[in-house]
Coordinates of C-alpha atoms in Angstrom, one line a residue:
M1 CA 104.6 84.8 -24.1
V2 CA 101.4 83.2 -25.4
T3 CA 101.4 79.3 -25.9
N4 CA 99.0 77.8 -28.4
T5 CA 97.5 74.5 -27.2
S6 CA 96.0 72.1 -29.7
I7 CA 92.5 71.2 -28.7
L8 CA 90.5 68.5 -30.6
S9 CA 87.5 69.7 -32.3
A10 CA 84.1 68.3 -31.6
G11 CA 84.2 66.3 -34.9
Q12 CA 87.6 64.9 -34.0
K13 CA 86.5 63.9 -30.5
S14 CA 83.5 62.2 -32.0
Q15 CA 85.7 60.4 -34.5
L16 CA 88.1 59.3 -31.7
F17 CA 85.3 58.0 -29.7
A18 CA 84.1 56.0 -32.6
I19 CA 87.5 54.5 -33.0
Q20 CA 87.5 53.5 -29.4
Q21 CA 84.1 51.9 -29.7
T22 CA 85.2 49.9 -32.7
S23 CA 88.3 48.7 -30.9
R24 CA 86.3 47.5 -28.0
S25 CA 83.8 45.7 -30.3
L26 CA 86.8 44.2 -32.2
A27 CA 88.3 43.0 -28.9
V28 CA 85.0 41.3 -27.9
S29 CA 84.7 39.6 -31.2
Q30 CA 88.3 38.4 -31.1
N31 CA 87.7 37.1 -27.6
R32 CA 84.6 35.2 -28.8
V33 CA 86.5 33.7 -31.6
A34 CA 89.4 32.7 -29.3
T35 CA 87.2 31.1 -26.6
G36 CA 84.4 29.9 -28.9
R37 CA 82.0 31.4 -26.5
D38 CA 79.5 34.2 -26.9
V39 CA 79.0 34.4 -23.2
N40 CA 82.2 34.5 -21.0
S41 CA 80.8 36.1 -17.9
A42 CA 77.5 37.0 -16.3
L43 CA 77.9 40.5 -17.8
D44 CA 77.6 39.1 -21.3
N45 CA 74.3 37.3 -20.8
P46 CA 73.2 36.6 -17.2
Q47 CA 70.4 34.3 -18.1
N48 CA 72.4 32.1 -20.4
Y49 CA 75.5 32.2 -18.1
F50 CA 73.7 31.0 -15.0
A51 CA 71.6 28.4 -16.9
S52 CA 74.8 27.1 -18.4
L53 CA 76.4 27.0 -14.9
S54 CA 73.5 25.0 -13.6
L55 CA 73.9 22.4 -16.3
T56 CA 77.6 22.2 -15.8
S57 CA 77.1 21.6 -12.1
R58 CA 74.7 18.7 -12.7
A59 CA 77.2 17.2 -15.2
S60 CA 79.9 17.4 -12.5
D61 CA 77.8 15.7 -10.0
L62 CA 77.0 12.9 -12.4
N63 CA 80.7 12.6 -13.2
R64 CA 81.5 12.1 -9.6
T65 CA 78.7 9.5 -9.4
L66 CA 80.1 7.9 -12.5
D67 CA 83.3 7.3 -10.6
G68 CA 81.4 5.3 -8.0
I69 CA 79.6 3.4 -10.7
S70 CA 82.9 2.5 -12.3
K71 CA 84.3 1.3 -9.0
S72 CA 81.2 -0.9 -8.5
I73 CA 81.6 -2.4 -11.9
S74 CA 85.2 -3.3 -11.1
T75 CA 84.1 -4.7 -7.7
L76 CA 81.5 -6.9 -9.4
N77 CA 84.0 -8.0 -12.1
N78 CA 86.4 -9.0 -9.4
A79 CA 83.7 -10.9 -7.5
E80 CA 82.7 -12.7 -10.6
N81 CA 86.3 -13.7 -11.3
A82 CA 86.7 -15.0 -7.7
R83 CA 83.3 -16.7 -7.9
N84 CA 84.4 -18.6 -11.1
A85 CA 87.7 -19.6 -9.4
L86 CA 85.8 -20.8 -6.3
G87 CA 83.3 -22.7 -8.4
N88 CA 86.2 -24.5 -10.2
L89 CA 87.8 -25.5 -6.9
I90 CA 84.4 -26.7 -5.5
S91 CA 83.8 -28.7 -8.7
Q92 CA 87.3 -30.2 -8.4
A93 CA 86.6 -31.2 -4.8
Q94 CA 83.2 -32.6 -5.9
S95 CA 84.8 -34.7 -8.6
Q96 CA 87.5 -36.0 -6.3
T97 CA 84.9 -36.9 -3.7
Q98 CA 82.8 -38.8 -6.2
D99 CA 85.9 -40.6 -7.4
A100 CA 86.8 -41.5 -3.8
L101 CA 83.2 -42.9 -3.3
A102 CA 83.3 -45.0 -6.4
S103 CA 86.8 -46.4 -5.8
L104 CA 86.1 -47.2 -2.1
Q105 CA 82.8 -48.9 -3.0
V106 CA 84.4 -51.1 -5.6
N107 CA 87.1 -52.3 -3.2
S108 CA 84.8 -52.7 -0.2
Q109 CA 85.1 -56.0 1.7
D110 CA 83.5 -57.5 4.8
L111 CA 85.6 -57.2 8.0
G112 CA 83.2 -59.7 9.6
S113 CA 84.4 -62.4 7.2
L114 CA 88.0 -62.0 8.2
I115 CA 87.2 -62.1 11.9
L116 CA 85.0 -65.2 11.6
A117 CA 87.6 -67.0 9.5
D118 CA 89.9 -66.9 12.6
D119 CA 87.3 -68.6 14.8
P120 CA 86.7 -66.1 17.6
V121 CA 85.1 -67.2 20.9
I122 CA 83.1 -64.0 20.9
Y123 CA 82.2 -61.8 17.9
Y124 CA 79.7 -58.9 18.3
R125 CA 79.1 -56.9 15.2
L126 CA 77.1 -54.4 17.5
N127 CA 74.9 -53.7 14.5
E128 CA 71.5 -54.6 16.1
E129 CA 68.6 -52.4 15.3
S130 CA 66.5 -53.1 18.4
G131 CA 66.4 -55.1 21.7
N132 CA 69.1 -55.4 24.3
T133 CA 71.0 -58.4 23.1
A134 CA 74.4 -58.2 21.4
T135 CA 74.4 -61.4 19.3
N136 CA 77.5 -63.6 19.5
L137 CA 78.6 -64.9 16.1
G138 CA 81.6 -66.6 17.6
N139 CA 82.1 -70.3 18.6
G140 CA 81.0 -69.6 22.2
G141 CA 77.5 -69.4 20.9
A142 CA 74.4 -67.8 22.5
A143 CA 75.8 -68.5 26.0
L144 CA 78.1 -65.6 25.4
N145 CA 75.6 -63.2 24.0
G146 CA 76.2 -59.8 25.4
T147 CA 73.6 -57.6 27.1
Y148 CA 73.2 -53.9 26.3
A149 CA 72.5 -51.9 29.4
G150 CA 72.2 -48.3 30.5
G151 CA 72.6 -45.4 28.1
F152 CA 73.1 -46.9 24.6
E153 CA 71.9 -46.3 21.1
L154 CA 71.7 -49.0 18.5
N155 CA 72.1 -48.6 14.7
S156 CA 74.4 -45.6 15.1
G157 CA 76.0 -45.7 11.7
A158 CA 79.1 -47.2 10.2
L159 CA 82.6 -46.5 11.6
T160 CA 84.5 -47.9 8.6
L161 CA 84.1 -48.5 4.9
S162 CA 83.8 -52.3 5.2
L163 CA 80.6 -54.1 4.1
D164 CA 77.8 -54.3 6.7
N165 CA 79.7 -52.2 9.2
A166 CA 77.6 -50.6 11.9
S167 CA 78.1 -49.5 15.5
A168 CA 76.5 -49.0 18.9
R169 CA 76.8 -45.7 20.7
F170 CA 77.6 -45.5 24.5
D171 CA 76.6 -42.4 26.4
G172 CA 79.6 -42.1 28.7
A173 CA 77.4 -42.3 31.8
S174 CA 75.9 -45.7 32.0
G175 CA 76.0 -47.4 28.6
R176 CA 77.8 -50.8 28.3
V177 CA 77.6 -54.4 27.1
N178 CA 77.8 -56.9 29.9
I179 CA 79.5 -60.3 29.1
S180 CA 78.7 -63.3 31.3
N181 CA 81.5 -65.2 33.2
N182 CA 82.4 -68.2 31.1
A183 CA 85.3 -70.7 31.0
L184 CA 86.0 -69.7 27.4
V185 CA 86.5 -66.1 28.6
N186 CA 87.7 -65.8 32.2
T187 CA 86.9 -68.7 34.6
D188 CA 89.0 -71.6 33.2
P189 CA 91.3 -72.8 36.0
A190 CA 94.1 -73.5 33.5
G191 CA 94.1 -69.8 32.6
Y192 CA 94.7 -68.5 29.1
A193 CA 98.0 -69.0 27.4
Q194 CA 96.9 -67.0 24.4
R195 CA 94.4 -64.2 24.1
T196 CA 93.6 -61.7 21.4
V197 CA 91.0 -58.9 21.7
E198 CA 90.1 -56.5 19.0
L199 CA 87.5 -53.8 18.4
T200 CA 86.8 -50.7 16.3
F201 CA 86.0 -47.5 18.1
Q202 CA 85.5 -43.7 17.7
A203 CA 85.5 -41.5 20.8
D204 CA 83.2 -38.5 21.0
D205 CA 85.4 -36.9 23.5
L206 CA 88.7 -37.6 25.3
E207 CA 87.9 -36.4 28.8
G208 CA 89.2 -38.5 31.6
R209 CA 89.5 -42.3 31.8
Q210 CA 87.1 -44.3 29.6
V211 CA 87.1 -48.1 29.3
L212 CA 86.6 -49.7 25.9
F213 CA 87.0 -53.3 27.2
E214 CA 88.0 -54.9 30.4
E215 CA 88.1 -58.4 31.8
G216 CA 89.0 -59.4 35.3
G217 CA 89.3 -57.4 38.5
T218 CA 91.9 -55.8 40.7
G219 CA 94.1 -58.9 40.7
N220 CA 94.2 -60.5 37.3
A221 CA 93.0 -58.3 34.4
A222 CA 93.4 -57.1 30.8
A223 CA 91.9 -54.0 29.3
I224 CA 91.9 -51.4 26.5
Y225 CA 91.0 -47.9 27.7
L226 CA 91.4 -44.2 27.1
D227 CA 93.0 -41.8 29.6
D228 CA 92.4 -38.4 28.1
D229 CA 94.1 -38.6 24.6
Q230 CA 96.1 -41.7 25.4
L231 CA 95.0 -45.2 24.4
Y232 CA 96.3 -47.9 26.8
F233 CA 96.7 -51.6 26.5
V234 CA 97.2 -53.3 29.8
A235 CA 97.4 -56.8 31.2
R236 CA 98.3 -57.9 34.7
D237 CA 98.6 -61.2 36.5
A238 CA 99.0 -60.7 40.3
G239 CA 102.6 -61.4 41.3
D240 CA 103.8 -62.5 37.9
F241 CA 103.6 -59.8 35.2
G242 CA 102.2 -56.4 34.5
P243 CA 100.7 -54.0 34.6
F244 CA 102.1 -52.7 31.3
N245 CA 102.3 -49.0 30.4
I246 CA 101.7 -49.4 26.6
S247 CA 100.0 -46.3 25.1
T248 CA 99.6 -44.1 22.1
T249 CA 97.9 -40.8 21.2
V250 CA 94.5 -40.8 19.5
E251 CA 92.0 -38.1 18.5
A252 CA 88.3 -37.6 19.2
G253 CA 86.0 -38.2 16.2
K254 CA 88.4 -40.4 14.4
T255 CA 88.0 -44.1 13.8
Y256 CA 90.6 -46.6 15.1
Q257 CA 91.0 -50.4 15.2
A258 CA 92.6 -51.4 18.5
S259 CA 93.8 -54.8 19.6
F260 CA 96.1 -56.6 22.1
V261 CA 97.7 -60.0 21.8
L262 CA 98.8 -62.0 24.8
N263 CA 101.1 -64.9 23.9
S264 CA 102.7 -66.6 26.9
D265 CA 104.3 -69.1 24.6
E266 CA 106.4 -66.2 23.2
N267 CA 106.5 -64.3 26.5
S268 CA 104.8 -61.2 25.1
F269 CA 101.8 -58.9 25.5
T270 CA 101.5 -56.5 22.6
G271 CA 99.2 -53.6 21.8
Y272 CA 98.3 -52.7 18.3
L273 CA 96.6 -49.7 16.7
N274 CA 95.4 -49.9 13.1
G275 CA 97.5 -53.0 12.7
E276 CA 100.7 -51.3 13.8
E277 CA 102.6 -52.3 17.0
V278 CA 102.3 -49.7 19.8
G279 CA 104.4 -51.5 22.4
T280 CA 105.1 -54.8 24.1
G281 CA 105.6 -56.2 27.6
F282 CA 107.2 -59.4 29.0
V283 CA 104.8 -62.2 30.0
N284 CA 106.2 -65.2 31.9
R285 CA 103.0 -67.3 32.2
P286 CA 99.4 -67.6 31.0
L287 CA 96.9 -65.1 32.1
S288 CA 95.3 -66.6 35.2
R289 CA 91.6 -67.1 35.6
H290 CA 89.8 -64.0 36.7
G291 CA 86.3 -64.1 38.0
G292 CA 85.6 -60.4 37.9
A293 CA 83.0 -59.1 35.4
V294 CA 83.7 -58.7 31.7
A295 CA 82.3 -55.7 29.9
I296 CA 82.5 -53.4 26.8
G297 CA 82.2 -49.7 27.4
R298 CA 82.9 -49.5 31.2
N299 CA 84.9 -50.7 34.2
A300 CA 82.7 -53.4 35.6
G301 CA 83.4 -54.2 39.2
G302 CA 87.0 -53.1 39.1
T303 CA 90.1 -53.7 37.0
F304 CA 93.8 -52.9 36.9
F305 CA 95.0 -49.8 35.0
H306 CA 98.6 -48.8 34.1
D307 CA 98.8 -46.8 37.3
G308 CA 97.1 -49.2 39.7
A309 CA 93.9 -51.0 40.6
E310 CA 90.5 -49.3 40.8
G311 CA 87.5 -51.1 42.1
G312 CA 83.7 -50.6 41.5
D313 CA 81.9 -49.6 38.4
G314 CA 82.7 -46.6 36.3
E315 CA 85.0 -45.1 33.6
Y316 CA 82.2 -45.3 31.0
F317 CA 83.0 -44.8 27.4
N318 CA 81.5 -41.9 25.4
G319 CA 81.4 -42.9 21.7
R320 CA 80.8 -45.7 19.3
I321 CA 82.1 -49.3 19.1
A322 CA 81.8 -51.9 16.4
D323 CA 83.1 -55.4 15.5
F324 CA 84.3 -56.6 18.9
A325 CA 86.0 -60.0 18.9
L326 CA 87.8 -62.1 21.6
Y327 CA 90.0 -65.1 20.7
N328 CA 91.8 -67.7 22.7
K329 CA 94.6 -67.6 20.3
A330 CA 97.4 -65.2 19.4
L331 CA 96.7 -63.5 16.0
E332 CA 99.7 -62.5 13.9
Q333 CA 100.3 -58.8 13.1
D334 CA 99.6 -59.5 9.5
D335 CA 96.1 -60.7 10.5
L336 CA 95.5 -57.4 12.3
R337 CA 96.9 -55.4 9.4
A338 CA 94.6 -57.2 7.0
R339 CA 91.6 -56.2 9.2
Y340 CA 92.7 -52.5 9.1
D341 CA 93.1 -52.8 5.3
V342 CA 89.6 -54.1 4.9
T343 CA 88.3 -51.0 6.8
Q344 CA 89.8 -48.9 4.0
L345 CA 90.5 -46.2 6.5
A346 CA 94.0 -45.6 5.2
Q347 CA 92.8 -45.2 1.6
A348 CA 89.9 -43.1 2.6
E349 CA 92.3 -40.8 4.6
I350 CA 94.4 -40.2 1.5
F351 CA 91.3 -39.1 -0.5
Q352 CA 90.1 -37.1 2.5
E353 CA 93.4 -35.2 2.7
E354 CA 93.3 -34.4 -1.1
V355 CA 89.8 -33.0 -0.8
A356 CA 90.7 -31.1 2.3
N357 CA 93.6 -29.5 0.6
I358 CA 91.4 -28.4 -2.3
L359 CA 88.8 -26.9 0.1
S360 CA 91.5 -25.1 2.1
Q361 CA 92.4 -23.3 -1.1
A362 CA 88.8 -22.5 -1.7
D363 CA 88.5 -21.0 1.8
S364 CA 91.6 -18.9 1.3
L365 CA 90.4 -17.6 -2.1
T366 CA 87.1 -16.5 -0.5
Q367 CA 89.1 -14.4 2.1
D368 CA 91.2 -12.9 -0.7
A369 CA 88.3 -11.8 -2.9
S370 CA 88.2 -8.3 -1.6
F371 CA 88.2 -5.3 -3.9
S372 CA 88.4 -1.7 -2.6
G373 CA 87.4 -2.9 0.8
I374 CA 84.4 -4.8 -0.3
N375 CA 84.3 -8.7 -0.3
L376 CA 81.0 -9.9 -1.8
L377 CA 82.1 -13.5 -1.1
N378 CA 82.4 -12.7 2.5
N379 CA 78.8 -11.6 3.1
E380 CA 79.6 -7.9 2.5
D381 CA 77.1 -5.8 0.5
L382 CA 77.9 -3.4 -2.3
I383 CA 75.9 -0.2 -2.6
T384 CA 76.0 1.6 -6.0
D385 CA 74.7 5.1 -6.0
F386 CA 73.2 6.5 -9.2
T387 CA 72.6 10.0 -7.8
R388 CA 74.8 12.3 -5.7
D389 CA 72.5 12.2 -2.7
G390 CA 72.1 8.4 -2.8
S391 CA 68.3 8.7 -3.3
S392 CA 68.7 6.2 -6.2
N393 CA 70.9 3.2 -5.7
L394 CA 71.3 -0.6 -6.1
V395 CA 72.3 -2.9 -3.3
T396 CA 74.2 -6.0 -4.4
E397 CA 74.0 -8.5 -1.5
G398 CA 77.1 -10.5 -0.6
V399 CA 77.0 -14.2 0.2
D400 CA 78.8 -16.1 2.9
F401 CA 81.1 -18.4 1.0
S402 CA 82.9 -19.7 4.0
F403 CA 82.6 -23.4 4.7
S404 CA 79.7 -22.8 7.1
G405 CA 78.0 -20.5 4.7
L406 CA 78.2 -23.0 1.9
G407 CA 77.2 -25.9 4.2
I408 CA 80.5 -27.6 3.7
E409 CA 81.8 -29.6 6.7
T410 CA 85.4 -30.7 7.2
P411 CA 85.6 -33.9 5.0
D412 CA 85.2 -37.1 6.9
F413 CA 85.7 -40.2 4.7
S414 CA 85.6 -42.8 7.5
N415 CA 82.4 -44.3 6.1
F416 CA 80.3 -44.3 3.0
S417 CA 77.5 -42.3 4.6
N418 CA 79.8 -39.4 5.4
I419 CA 81.2 -39.4 1.8
N420 CA 77.7 -39.4 0.4
D421 CA 76.9 -36.4 2.6
S422 CA 80.0 -34.6 1.3
V423 CA 78.9 -35.2 -2.3
V424 CA 75.5 -33.7 -1.5
N425 CA 77.0 -30.8 0.4
L426 CA 79.3 -30.0 -2.5
D427 CA 76.4 -30.2 -4.9
T428 CA 74.5 -27.7 -2.8
A429 CA 77.5 -25.4 -2.5
N430 CA 78.0 -25.5 -6.3
D431 CA 74.4 -24.5 -6.8
T432 CA 74.8 -21.6 -4.4
I433 CA 77.9 -20.4 -6.3
E434 CA 76.1 -20.7 -9.6
N435 CA 73.0 -18.7 -8.3
F436 CA 75.3 -16.0 -7.0
G437 CA 76.8 -15.7 -10.5
A438 CA 73.4 -15.1 -11.9
A439 CA 72.8 -12.4 -9.3
I440 CA 76.1 -10.7 -10.1
S441 CA 75.3 -10.8 -13.9
N442 CA 71.9 -9.2 -13.3
D443 CA 73.2 -6.4 -11.1
L444 CA 76.1 -5.8 -13.5
A445 CA 73.7 -5.4 -16.4
V446 CA 71.7 -2.8 -14.4
I447 CA 74.8 -0.9 -13.4
N448 CA 76.1 -0.9 -16.9
T449 CA 72.8 0.5 -18.2
R450 CA 72.8 3.2 -15.5
R451 CA 76.4 4.0 -16.4
D452 CA 75.5 4.4 -20.1
F453 CA 72.6 6.6 -19.1
A454 CA 74.8 8.7 -16.9
E455 CA 77.4 9.2 -19.6
N456 CA 74.7 10.1 -22.1
T457 CA 73.1 12.6 -19.7
I458 CA 76.5 14.1 -19.0
N459 CA 77.0 14.6 -22.7
D460 CA 73.6 16.2 -23.1
L461 CA 74.2 18.5 -20.1
T462 CA 77.6 19.5 -21.4
A463 CA 76.2 20.1 -24.9
G464 CA 73.3 22.1 -23.5
S465 CA 75.7 24.2 -21.4
D466 CA 78.0 24.8 -24.4
D467 CA 75.0 25.8 -26.6
L468 CA 74.0 28.5 -24.2
L469 CA 77.5 30.0 -24.3
R470 CA 78.7 29.1 -27.8
A471 CA 79.6 31.9 -30.2
D472 CA 78.9 31.9 -34.0
V473 CA 82.6 31.9 -34.9
E474 CA 81.9 32.5 -38.6
A475 CA 79.7 35.5 -37.9
E476 CA 82.2 36.8 -35.4
A477 CA 85.1 36.3 -37.9
A478 CA 83.1 38.3 -40.5
N479 CA 82.4 40.9 -37.8
I480 CA 86.1 41.2 -37.0
L481 CA 86.9 41.8 -40.7
A482 CA 84.2 44.4 -40.9
Q483 CA 85.3 46.1 -37.7
Q484 CA 88.9 46.1 -38.8
A485 CA 87.9 47.8 -42.1
R486 CA 85.7 50.2 -40.2
Q487 CA 88.6 50.9 -37.8
N488 CA 91.0 51.6 -40.7
I489 CA 88.6 54.0 -42.2
Q490 CA 88.0 55.7 -38.9
I491 CA 91.7 56.1 -38.3
Q492 CA 92.3 57.5 -41.7
T493 CA 89.4 59.9 -41.3
F494 CA 90.7 61.0 -38.0
A495 CA 94.1 61.5 -39.4
L496 CA 92.9 63.6 -42.3
S497 CA 90.7 65.6 -39.9
A498 CA 93.6 66.2 -37.7
Q499 CA 95.8 67.2 -40.6
G500 CA 93.3 69.7 -42.0
S501 CA 93.0 71.3 -38.6
N502 CA 96.7 71.8 -38.3
I503 CA 96.9 73.5 -41.8
G504 CA 94.2 75.9 -40.8
D505 CA 95.9 76.8 -37.6
F506 CA 99.1 77.4 -39.4
L507 CA 97.5 79.7 -42.0
G508 CA 95.7 81.7 -39.2
R509 CA 99.0 82.4 -37.5
S510 CA 101.1 83.2 -40.6
S511 CA 101.9 87.0 -41.1
I512 CA 102.3 86.5 -44.9
F513 CA 98.6 86.3 -45.2

């Protein structure tokens, strides 16, 4: 049996191949219209494809750099916000300090006038500028002038905010003021039924025992002294009363007004600090005469402490003393409070605490000004890269806005000089903060400019890349229509060709013909 197999003619094969070509061309055009690209792989156009890839890669690098630039802008904006807030706090502290200075100056009075009004036997202002004589302004006259000796420094600044206040500094090794024996002070056979001693002091340190004032020796004595951070008031009359263990805690670098009052008429010995009673002891007779040396700033020839007698010289005071007075009368507590009020130390401390609270907030704000691990207010630098390899960058230098960096010291309003220094320091700090604001603004302007440049460059690179790959959609759409029409014609032609071939085969096999 013979089987007839239909084999395409050469014309049909050619027609079928044309249809296939048209279909492939149509698919390419449809893909170009769908993607909008004329080049979708290296096979389409190697030169344009790789050129476009290079431009896209550069745009991607710039995009990653742009992320860093945006982070830097946020960091600078955060630093500027913190700087503004810090500046407001410093300005507030500055205003409060100036208000304190004005208020305290208006209310300033003369402590010396109060002391002299109570007719002291000895009154040393300790405000001499030269020489070695501590001038006595009391009723004992020049016979009771004191003598500076050893390591001392005159004109050492005010300890309080009273008018004409000044001080002498004692070195803690040999400095003192010697006071001569005198019946008004220590050698009267009748003794002393009443005695008041007062002084203003500030200790530079609180190490060991340091005598501020002592009269007498190892038998009969009275003294004011430091033992580490304890301030003691002691009196002792051999066999009759004392020694007393009256003490309170003090701090180095802080000004105090210390005094004791012995009043045998009321059987009392009382210690006072800043006009407030520290403690009292029982006295059953006047303080007996005591021929031992009298001195300010050291134990001269021996005295009696709360824990027993100690002979010889020593226990030197390290710090400053002002306005020492000795009376043969018992001052009232109101008198001593009035003296402390004149110093204005209580009012100054209130102002000081207010300013200190403001500055503590400023210090906390500085520590909290970090953004993404960078704190420009804490002396940390910000590096902004404008290229992927870091070859082009901008360094924004941080500033140390801590107290030490701004030149701000812990506020001390114990005298006008210190308050004036605080005003100047806060002015300087404010200028530093303002200058840093200008630096931030300049750097921010540069970075914004570079950001705009980077964004425009990215757009240009992206557009250039797209141009290399972009298809002419309208042309491709027209091409699709043409190819579809061509394809229809080719299919119809192929169909007719195939139909004609089949009729011929049929006629050739038919027996009728």
